[in-house]
mmCIF file of C-alpha atoms in Angstrom:
data_model
loop_
_atom_site.group_PDB
_atom_site.id
_atom_site.type_symbol
_atom_site.label_atom_id
_atom_site.label_comp_id
_atom_site.label_asym_id
_atom_site.label_seq_id
_atom_site.Cartn_x
_atom_site.Cartn_y
_atom_site.Cartn_z
ATOM 1 C CA MET A 1433 76.895 103.037 112.500
ATOM 2 C CA ARG A 1434 74.030 104.752 110.688
ATOM 3 C CA ALA A 1435 72.114 103.076 107.894
ATOM 4 C CA LEU A 1436 68.984 103.993 105.983
ATOM 5 C CA ARG A 1437 66.892 100.841 105.721
ATOM 6 C CA LEU A 1438 63.612 100.034 104.032
ATOM 7 C CA HIS A 1439 61.190 98.148 106.287
ATOM 8 C CA GLY A 1440 58.158 98.199 103.979
ATOM 9 C CA ASP A 1441 56.507 100.217 101.219
ATOM 10 C CA ARG A 1442 57.418 103.889 101.791
ATOM 11 C CA ASP A 1443 58.793 102.983 105.218
ATOM 12 C CA LEU A 1444 62.403 104.184 105.367
ATOM 13 C CA ARG A 1445 64.133 104.406 108.728
ATOM 14 C CA LEU A 1446 67.476 105.936 109.621
ATOM 15 C CA GLU A 1447 68.782 103.683 112.358
ATOM 16 C CA GLU A 1448 71.873 102.446 114.136
ATOM 17 C CA ILE A 1449 73.125 99.022 113.071
ATOM 18 C CA GLU A 1450 76.224 96.977 113.799
ATOM 19 C CA PRO A 1451 79.250 97.844 111.653
ATOM 20 C CA PRO A 1452 80.424 95.171 109.206
ATOM 21 C CA PRO A 1453 82.980 92.574 110.333
ATOM 22 C CA PRO A 1454 86.603 92.864 109.195
ATOM 23 C CA PRO A 1455 86.787 92.495 105.392
ATOM 24 C CA GLY A 1456 87.204 88.922 104.247
ATOM 25 C CA GLU A 1457 89.291 87.362 101.499
ATOM 26 C CA GLY A 1458 89.229 89.621 98.440
ATOM 27 C CA GLU A 1459 87.089 92.247 100.199
ATOM 28 C CA VAL A 1460 87.574 95.926 100.926
ATOM 29 C CA ARG A 1461 85.806 97.970 103.561
ATOM 30 C CA ILE A 1462 84.603 101.329 102.283
ATOM 31 C CA ARG A 1463 83.334 104.467 103.962
ATOM 32 C CA LEU A 1464 80.432 105.811 101.901
ATOM 33 C CA ARG A 1465 80.422 109.562 101.264
ATOM 34 C CA ALA A 1466 77.655 110.254 98.742
ATOM 35 C CA ILE A 1467 74.678 108.492 97.151
ATOM 36 C CA SER A 1468 72.950 109.427 93.916
ATOM 37 C CA LEU A 1469 69.216 108.790 93.597
ATOM 38 C CA ASN A 1470 67.673 106.971 90.631
ATOM 39 C CA HIS A 1471 64.250 105.748 89.599
ATOM 40 C CA ILE A 1472 65.176 102.280 90.829
ATOM 41 C CA ASP A 1473 65.345 103.812 94.325
ATOM 42 C CA VAL A 1474 61.844 105.241 93.874
ATOM 43 C CA TRP A 1475 60.509 101.884 92.630
ATOM 44 C CA GLY A 1476 62.069 100.031 95.544
ATOM 45 C CA TRP A 1477 60.726 102.566 98.033
ATOM 46 C CA ARG A 1478 57.181 102.382 96.620
ATOM 47 C CA GLY A 1479 57.296 98.589 96.540
ATOM 48 C CA MET A 1480 57.645 96.382 93.481
ATOM 49 C CA ALA A 1481 55.831 93.065 93.456
ATOM 50 C CA PHE A 1482 58.513 91.335 91.366
ATOM 51 C CA ALA A 1483 61.435 92.342 93.606
ATOM 52 C CA GLN A 1484 62.629 89.301 95.547
ATOM 53 C CA ARG A 1485 64.256 90.705 98.654
ATOM 54 C CA LYS A 1486 64.364 90.347 102.393
ATOM 55 C CA LEU A 1487 63.498 93.368 104.531
ATOM 56 C CA PRO A 1488 64.820 95.402 106.235
ATOM 57 C CA LEU A 1489 67.176 96.366 103.422
ATOM 58 C CA ALA A 1490 69.779 99.126 103.203
ATOM 59 C CA VAL A 1491 68.849 101.279 100.193
ATOM 60 C CA GLY A 1492 71.031 103.134 97.685
ATOM 61 C CA ALA A 1493 72.241 101.749 94.338
ATOM 62 C CA GLU A 1494 74.773 104.385 93.216
ATOM 63 C CA ALA A 1495 77.444 105.808 95.489
ATOM 64 C CA SER A 1496 80.990 106.978 96.086
ATOM 65 C CA GLY A 1497 83.348 106.696 99.012
ATOM 66 C CA GLU A 1498 86.838 105.758 100.122
ATOM 67 C CA VAL A 1499 88.728 102.670 101.201
ATOM 68 C CA ILE A 1500 89.269 102.334 104.956
ATOM 69 C CA ALA A 1501 90.542 98.742 105.197
ATOM 70 C CA VAL A 1502 91.558 95.879 102.912
ATOM 71 C CA GLY A 1503 91.133 92.159 103.472
ATOM 72 C CA PRO A 1504 93.481 89.260 102.762
ATOM 73 C CA GLY A 1505 94.459 88.726 99.136
ATOM 74 C CA VAL A 1506 93.626 92.295 98.032
ATOM 75 C CA ALA A 1507 96.212 94.112 95.936
ATOM 76 C CA GLY A 1508 96.101 97.561 94.383
ATOM 77 C CA TRP A 1509 93.937 99.228 97.032
ATOM 78 C CA LYS A 1510 94.898 101.031 100.227
ATOM 79 C CA PRO A 1511 93.125 103.123 102.863
ATOM 80 C CA GLY A 1512 92.343 106.596 101.538
ATOM 81 C CA ASP A 1513 91.797 105.553 97.924
ATOM 82 C CA ARG A 1514 88.643 107.183 96.547
ATOM 83 C CA ILE A 1515 86.301 104.757 94.838
ATOM 84 C CA VAL A 1516 82.870 104.020 93.424
ATOM 85 C CA PRO A 1517 81.390 100.557 93.998
ATOM 86 C CA TYR A 1518 79.727 98.742 91.116
ATOM 87 C CA GLY A 1519 76.056 98.328 92.002
ATOM 88 C CA ALA A 1520 75.342 94.797 90.758
ATOM 89 C CA ARG A 1521 76.412 91.791 92.813
ATOM 90 C CA THR A 1522 77.933 89.779 89.977
ATOM 91 C CA CYS A 1523 79.661 86.425 90.316
ATOM 92 C CA GLY A 1524 82.935 87.342 88.609
ATOM 93 C CA THR A 1525 83.391 83.819 87.250
ATOM 94 C CA CYS A 1526 80.832 83.231 84.478
ATOM 95 C CA GLN A 1527 81.787 83.772 80.845
ATOM 96 C CA ALA A 1528 80.116 87.198 80.652
ATOM 97 C CA CYS A 1529 81.968 88.437 83.749
ATOM 98 C CA ARG A 1530 85.289 87.065 82.485
ATOM 99 C CA GLU A 1531 84.759 88.872 79.182
ATOM 100 C CA GLY A 1532 84.017 92.218 80.869
ATOM 101 C CA ARG A 1533 80.282 92.104 80.149
ATOM 102 C CA ASP A 1534 79.394 92.374 83.821
ATOM 103 C CA ASN A 1535 75.776 93.443 83.279
ATOM 104 C CA LEU A 1536 75.120 90.110 81.539
ATOM 105 C CA CYS A 1537 76.316 88.055 84.531
ATOM 106 C CA GLU A 1538 74.648 84.642 84.519
ATOM 107 C CA ASN A 1539 74.644 84.338 88.327
ATOM 108 C CA VAL A 1540 73.974 87.884 89.509
ATOM 109 C CA GLN A 1541 72.628 88.123 93.060
ATOM 110 C CA GLY A 1542 70.825 91.391 92.397
ATOM 111 C CA VAL A 1543 71.149 95.165 92.395
ATOM 112 C CA ALA A 1544 72.428 96.903 95.509
ATOM 113 C CA GLY A 1545 69.698 98.776 97.346
ATOM 114 C CA PHE A 1546 66.942 96.942 95.491
ATOM 115 C CA HIS A 1547 67.510 93.194 95.883
ATOM 116 C CA VAL A 1548 70.456 93.183 98.316
ATOM 117 C CA ASP A 1549 71.793 95.697 100.831
ATOM 118 C CA GLY A 1550 72.792 98.966 99.195
ATOM 119 C CA PHE A 1551 75.079 101.877 100.022
ATOM 120 C CA ALA A 1552 72.973 104.163 102.236
ATOM 121 C CA ARG A 1553 75.063 103.198 105.241
ATOM 122 C CA GLU A 1554 78.262 104.593 106.622
ATOM 123 C CA GLU A 1555 80.410 101.519 105.975
ATOM 124 C CA ALA A 1556 80.225 98.361 103.883
ATOM 125 C CA ASN A 1557 82.386 95.446 102.808
ATOM 126 C CA VAL A 1558 82.484 94.886 99.045
ATOM 127 C CA PRO A 1559 84.541 92.658 96.736
ATOM 128 C CA ALA A 1560 87.637 94.553 95.608
ATOM 129 C CA ARG A 1561 86.962 93.487 92.000
ATOM 130 C CA LEU A 1562 83.785 95.629 92.045
ATOM 131 C CA LEU A 1563 85.568 98.905 92.831
ATOM 132 C CA VAL A 1564 86.496 101.629 90.347
ATOM 133 C CA ARG A 1565 89.025 104.334 91.170
ATOM 134 C CA VAL A 1566 87.870 107.967 91.208
ATOM 135 C CA PRO A 1567 90.251 110.300 89.308
ATOM 136 C CA ASP A 1568 91.811 113.292 91.019
ATOM 137 C CA GLY A 1569 89.711 116.424 90.839
ATOM 138 C CA VAL A 1570 86.346 114.612 90.761
ATOM 139 C CA SER A 1571 84.247 115.268 93.869
ATOM 140 C CA PHE A 1572 82.433 112.589 95.857
ATOM 141 C CA GLU A 1573 79.126 114.189 94.807
ATOM 142 C CA ASP A 1574 79.973 113.954 91.098
ATOM 143 C CA ALA A 1575 81.545 110.497 91.425
ATOM 144 C CA ALA A 1576 78.338 109.238 93.042
ATOM 145 C CA CYS A 1577 76.734 109.598 89.594
ATOM 146 C CA ALA A 1578 79.228 107.284 87.877
ATOM 147 C CA THR A 1579 77.831 103.766 88.069
ATOM 148 C CA VAL A 1580 74.142 104.063 87.214
ATOM 149 C CA THR A 1581 74.149 107.432 85.431
ATOM 150 C CA PHE A 1582 77.368 107.849 83.443
ATOM 151 C CA GLY A 1583 77.840 104.097 83.087
ATOM 152 C CA THR A 1584 74.344 103.660 81.664
ATOM 153 C CA VAL A 1585 74.879 106.494 79.168
ATOM 154 C CA GLU A 1586 78.242 105.071 78.068
ATOM 155 C CA HIS A 1587 76.725 101.623 77.515
ATOM 156 C CA MET A 1588 73.686 102.990 75.682
ATOM 157 C CA LEU A 1589 75.438 105.444 73.392
ATOM 158 C CA PHE A 1590 78.635 103.611 72.535
ATOM 159 C CA ASP A 1591 78.281 99.871 73.208
ATOM 160 C CA ASN A 1592 74.766 99.648 71.787
ATOM 161 C CA ALA A 1593 73.824 102.624 69.588
ATOM 162 C CA LYS A 1594 77.423 103.099 68.320
ATOM 163 C CA LEU A 1595 76.964 106.880 68.282
ATOM 164 C CA GLN A 1596 79.428 108.574 65.936
ATOM 165 C CA PRO A 1597 80.740 112.165 65.822
ATOM 166 C CA GLY A 1598 78.587 114.365 63.619
ATOM 167 C CA GLU A 1599 75.417 112.303 63.962
ATOM 168 C CA THR A 1600 72.061 113.673 65.098
ATOM 169 C CA ILE A 1601 70.546 112.280 68.277
ATOM 170 C CA LEU A 1602 67.155 112.758 69.917
ATOM 171 C CA VAL A 1603 67.487 112.658 73.721
ATOM 172 C CA GLN A 1604 64.243 112.011 75.560
ATOM 173 C CA ALA A 1605 63.579 113.509 79.019
ATOM 174 C CA ALA A 1606 66.452 115.964 79.097
ATOM 175 C CA GLY A 1607 65.703 116.793 82.721
ATOM 176 C CA SER A 1608 66.541 113.302 83.930
ATOM 177 C CA GLY A 1609 69.944 112.317 85.228
ATOM 178 C CA ILE A 1610 70.848 110.193 82.217
ATOM 179 C CA GLY A 1611 69.164 112.574 79.762
ATOM 180 C CA SER A 1612 71.213 115.550 80.940
ATOM 181 C CA VAL A 1613 74.435 113.516 80.831
ATOM 182 C CA ALA A 1614 73.588 112.151 77.374
ATOM 183 C CA ILE A 1615 73.302 115.724 76.059
ATOM 184 C CA ARG A 1616 76.722 116.666 77.413
ATOM 185 C CA VAL A 1617 78.413 113.482 76.206
ATOM 186 C CA ALA A 1618 76.879 113.631 72.704
ATOM 187 C CA LYS A 1619 77.844 117.291 72.317
ATOM 188 C CA SER A 1620 81.386 116.554 73.467
ATOM 189 C CA ILE A 1621 81.933 114.345 70.398
ATOM 190 C CA GLY A 1622 80.348 116.803 67.975
ATOM 191 C CA CYS A 1623 76.796 115.505 67.604
ATOM 192 C CA THR A 1624 73.687 117.567 66.917
ATOM 193 C CA VAL A 1625 71.317 117.111 69.858
ATOM 194 C CA ILE A 1626 67.536 117.454 69.882
ATOM 195 C CA ALA A 1627 66.243 117.269 73.457
ATOM 196 C CA THR A 1628 62.722 116.814 74.803
ATOM 197 C CA ALA A 1629 61.336 117.952 78.144
ATOM 198 C CA GLY A 1630 57.976 118.450 79.800
ATOM 199 C CA ASP A 1631 58.014 122.218 80.253
ATOM 200 C CA ASP A 1632 59.644 125.359 78.889
ATOM 201 C CA GLU A 1633 61.930 125.829 81.883
ATOM 202 C CA LYS A 1634 63.483 122.395 81.395
ATOM 203 C CA CYS A 1635 63.815 123.077 77.658
ATOM 204 C CA ALA A 1636 65.737 126.240 78.447
ATOM 205 C CA LYS A 1637 68.037 124.301 80.761
ATOM 206 C CA ALA A 1638 68.587 121.658 78.064
ATOM 207 C CA LEU A 1639 69.660 124.374 75.641
ATOM 208 C CA ALA A 1640 71.997 125.789 78.288
ATOM 209 C CA LEU A 1641 73.598 122.344 78.588
ATOM 210 C CA GLY A 1642 74.414 122.441 74.886
ATOM 211 C CA ALA A 1643 71.392 120.927 73.149
ATOM 212 C CA ASP A 1644 70.922 122.425 69.676
ATOM 213 C CA HIS A 1645 67.127 122.152 69.811
ATOM 214 C CA ALA A 1646 64.681 121.568 72.663
ATOM 215 C CA VAL A 1647 61.050 120.472 72.349
ATOM 216 C CA ASN A 1648 58.362 120.839 75.000
ATOM 217 C CA TYR A 1649 56.595 117.562 74.255
ATOM 218 C CA THR A 1650 53.431 118.708 76.036
ATOM 219 C CA GLU A 1651 52.959 121.418 73.389
ATOM 220 C CA LYS A 1652 54.699 120.158 70.238
ATOM 221 C CA ASN A 1653 55.096 116.863 68.407
ATOM 222 C CA PHE A 1654 58.774 116.055 68.888
ATOM 223 C CA SER A 1655 58.897 113.641 65.930
ATOM 224 C CA THR A 1656 57.690 116.447 63.638
ATOM 225 C CA VAL A 1657 60.409 118.732 64.999
ATOM 226 C CA ALA A 1658 63.031 115.988 64.584
ATOM 227 C CA ARG A 1659 62.098 115.555 60.917
ATOM 228 C CA ARG A 1660 62.027 119.308 60.304
ATOM 229 C CA VAL A 1661 65.458 119.770 61.869
ATOM 230 C CA THR A 1662 66.920 116.950 59.759
ATOM 231 C CA GLY A 1663 65.286 117.980 56.490
ATOM 232 C CA LYS A 1664 62.734 115.127 56.713
ATOM 233 C CA ARG A 1665 65.535 112.565 56.915
ATOM 234 C CA GLY A 1666 65.145 111.644 60.595
ATOM 235 C CA VAL A 1667 67.681 111.332 63.384
ATOM 236 C CA ASP A 1668 70.462 108.755 63.481
ATOM 237 C CA VAL A 1669 69.901 107.759 67.111
ATOM 238 C CA VAL A 1670 67.105 108.047 69.658
ATOM 239 C CA PHE A 1671 68.057 107.897 73.348
ATOM 240 C CA GLU A 1672 64.854 106.463 74.825
ATOM 241 C CA HIS A 1673 64.006 105.686 78.437
ATOM 242 C CA VAL A 1674 60.527 107.142 78.956
ATOM 243 C CA GLY A 1675 58.490 104.233 77.630
ATOM 244 C CA ALA A 1676 54.910 104.038 76.435
ATOM 245 C CA THR A 1677 54.156 107.758 76.054
ATOM 246 C CA THR A 1678 57.109 108.477 73.756
ATOM 247 C CA TRP A 1679 57.712 105.103 72.070
ATOM 248 C CA ALA A 1680 55.770 105.622 68.826
ATOM 249 C CA GLY A 1681 57.138 109.140 68.337
ATOM 250 C CA SER A 1682 60.675 107.931 68.979
ATOM 251 C CA LEU A 1683 60.382 105.360 66.201
ATOM 252 C CA LEU A 1684 58.857 107.937 63.852
ATOM 253 C CA SER A 1685 61.802 110.249 64.512
ATOM 254 C CA LEU A 1686 64.370 107.809 63.124
ATOM 255 C CA ARG A 1687 65.920 107.892 59.664
ATOM 256 C CA MET A 1688 66.053 104.815 57.445
ATOM 257 C CA GLY A 1689 68.320 102.369 59.246
ATOM 258 C CA GLY A 1690 68.301 104.496 62.396
ATOM 259 C CA ARG A 1691 69.034 103.162 65.872
ATOM 260 C CA LEU A 1692 66.899 103.413 68.998
ATOM 261 C CA VAL A 1693 68.429 102.489 72.337
ATOM 262 C CA THR A 1694 66.224 102.158 75.409
ATOM 263 C CA CYS A 1695 66.934 101.518 79.085
ATOM 264 C CA GLY A 1696 63.679 102.444 80.776
ATOM 265 C CA SER A 1697 59.903 102.457 80.839
ATOM 266 C CA THR A 1698 58.916 104.993 83.471
ATOM 267 C CA SER A 1699 55.654 105.882 81.699
ATOM 268 C CA GLY A 1700 54.561 102.272 81.164
ATOM 269 C CA VAL A 1701 56.011 98.909 80.193
ATOM 270 C CA SER A 1702 53.805 98.163 77.180
ATOM 271 C CA ALA A 1703 53.623 100.167 73.954
ATOM 272 C CA GLU A 1704 51.958 99.521 70.600
ATOM 273 C CA THR A 1705 54.533 99.158 67.816
ATOM 274 C CA ASN A 1706 54.136 99.444 64.052
ATOM 275 C CA LEU A 1707 56.032 96.347 62.962
ATOM 276 C CA MET A 1708 55.824 97.239 59.269
ATOM 277 C CA MET A 1709 57.701 100.454 59.991
ATOM 278 C CA ILE A 1710 60.397 98.490 61.828
ATOM 279 C CA PHE A 1711 61.238 96.217 58.922
ATOM 280 C CA GLN A 1712 60.403 98.519 56.016
ATOM 281 C CA ARG A 1713 62.607 101.286 57.387
ATOM 282 C CA GLN A 1714 65.151 98.747 58.678
ATOM 283 C CA LEU A 1715 65.238 100.236 62.153
ATOM 284 C CA HIS A 1716 67.497 98.886 64.892
ATOM 285 C CA ILE A 1717 66.215 98.648 68.472
ATOM 286 C CA PHE A 1718 68.644 97.992 71.318
ATOM 287 C CA GLY A 1719 67.649 97.111 74.847
ATOM 288 C CA SER A 1720 70.216 98.360 77.339
ATOM 289 C CA PHE A 1721 70.350 97.549 81.034
ATOM 290 C CA GLY A 1722 72.951 98.837 83.452
ATOM 291 C CA CYS A 1723 76.535 98.860 82.294
ATOM 292 C CA ALA A 1724 79.846 97.048 82.487
ATOM 293 C CA ILE A 1725 82.513 98.052 84.992
ATOM 294 C CA ARG A 1726 84.624 99.463 82.140
ATOM 295 C CA ASN A 1727 81.719 101.825 81.298
ATOM 296 C CA VAL A 1728 81.945 103.215 84.834
ATOM 297 C CA SER A 1729 85.660 103.808 84.383
ATOM 298 C CA ASP A 1730 85.016 105.523 81.040
ATOM 299 C CA GLY A 1731 82.368 107.732 82.631
ATOM 300 C CA LEU A 1732 84.721 108.794 85.421
ATOM 301 C CA ALA A 1733 87.370 109.595 82.809
ATOM 302 C CA ARG A 1734 84.876 111.933 81.107
ATOM 303 C CA MET A 1735 84.228 113.621 84.449
ATOM 304 C CA ALA A 1736 87.975 114.165 84.847
ATOM 305 C CA GLN A 1737 87.938 115.810 81.406
ATOM 306 C CA GLY A 1738 85.250 118.246 82.541
ATOM 307 C CA ILE A 1739 81.976 116.551 81.565
ATOM 308 C CA ARG A 1740 80.248 116.610 84.926
ATOM 309 C CA PRO A 1741 76.761 115.499 85.968
ATOM 310 C CA VAL A 1742 74.049 118.101 86.449
ATOM 311 C CA LEU A 1743 73.296 118.254 90.175
ATOM 312 C CA ASP A 1744 69.754 119.370 90.907
ATOM 313 C CA THR A 1745 69.862 119.035 94.690
ATOM 314 C CA VAL A 1746 72.331 117.889 97.359
ATOM 315 C CA VAL A 1747 70.789 116.841 100.687
ATOM 316 C CA PRO A 1748 72.044 115.054 103.829
ATOM 317 C CA LEU A 1749 71.174 111.433 104.588
ATOM 318 C CA GLU A 1750 68.414 112.531 106.971
ATOM 319 C CA ARG A 1751 66.545 114.032 103.999
ATOM 320 C CA PHE A 1752 66.819 110.993 101.718
ATOM 321 C CA THR A 1753 63.024 110.576 101.579
ATOM 322 C CA GLU A 1754 62.653 114.208 100.544
ATOM 323 C CA GLY A 1755 64.917 113.477 97.595
ATOM 324 C CA LEU A 1756 62.872 110.427 96.618
ATOM 325 C CA GLU A 1757 59.660 112.453 96.735
ATOM 326 C CA ARG A 1758 61.221 115.155 94.565
ATOM 327 C CA LEU A 1759 62.360 112.555 92.029
ATOM 328 C CA GLU A 1760 58.982 110.800 92.059
ATOM 329 C CA SER A 1761 57.159 114.076 91.369
ATOM 330 C CA ARG A 1762 59.565 114.899 88.502
ATOM 331 C CA ARG A 1763 60.424 118.263 90.082
ATOM 332 C CA VAL A 1764 64.020 117.719 89.122
ATOM 333 C CA PHE A 1765 66.566 118.611 86.453
ATOM 334 C CA GLY A 1766 69.625 116.397 86.700
ATOM 335 C CA LYS A 1767 70.637 114.358 89.724
ATOM 336 C CA ILE A 1768 69.708 114.382 93.401
ATOM 337 C CA VAL A 1769 72.700 113.490 95.567
ATOM 338 C CA VAL A 1770 72.627 112.513 99.254
ATOM 339 C CA THR A 1771 75.707 113.028 101.415
ATOM 340 C CA LEU A 1772 76.727 110.942 104.427
#
């Protein structure tokens, strides 16, 4: 079968490998149909010094597919069922896993496609407990954006930031996969959305998605706009994932007692912070990483209700590297999906 494997920094090879053995106890064999690209794929492709992994490694952290065989002891799944596989290799037995807080697993083996073999291969065996059913009417291409994209947004907005209907939210990097989804989800519950983007074209697209205001951060100070829009009060929530270049402005955009939730640092991992502002204005900062399996299910339910991901580009597996290069260069609005 075909698999796209990383052999070294920027060395991806589409090659024939042996298919997996029959699924074992508690396992399901899946046929992968689509993969969604994320920054973690770009980081893994470029090479990250801290990533402990053994090469060659099948890439791809976020995917969709269908069941083609079930192993002993598996109930509730049958061939033909459409699924998305959870991307973290969790233990399923620690307290966090038992409580449904999968992304806090104490014995996680790693992230698929980054630390352990991912989903850019035609078939794979996965534990049945890590599968989520895809609702009717949701395409493989859309479903491929469920685990990292929709799941991350669900965890950030509702588990951590506790976003409420009618609140005002500042969404950074509206052109990103999670930024575009955050706009649609926040608008669906009646929030006022201020979006930022790096050029006028992306701002226009953010407004077309439903954002109430869009700021080209290369030309205007987005924190000034956020305060003007809110009558100097500040926003209730900031959806942050850019990192160093936007960090100070994100904090300045918040109201007294406002909440900032962050899941990324693409522009740099270190940022100077005004600690007096944090405690004097009683700001809340939430770190958010990945999501729980229930967040994936919630995200798929939103898709079934009509809140779909924004697909920038759909390419075949042979053009996977082209998608990574497009994502790395930021020539993207929404998600890049690869089909198998």
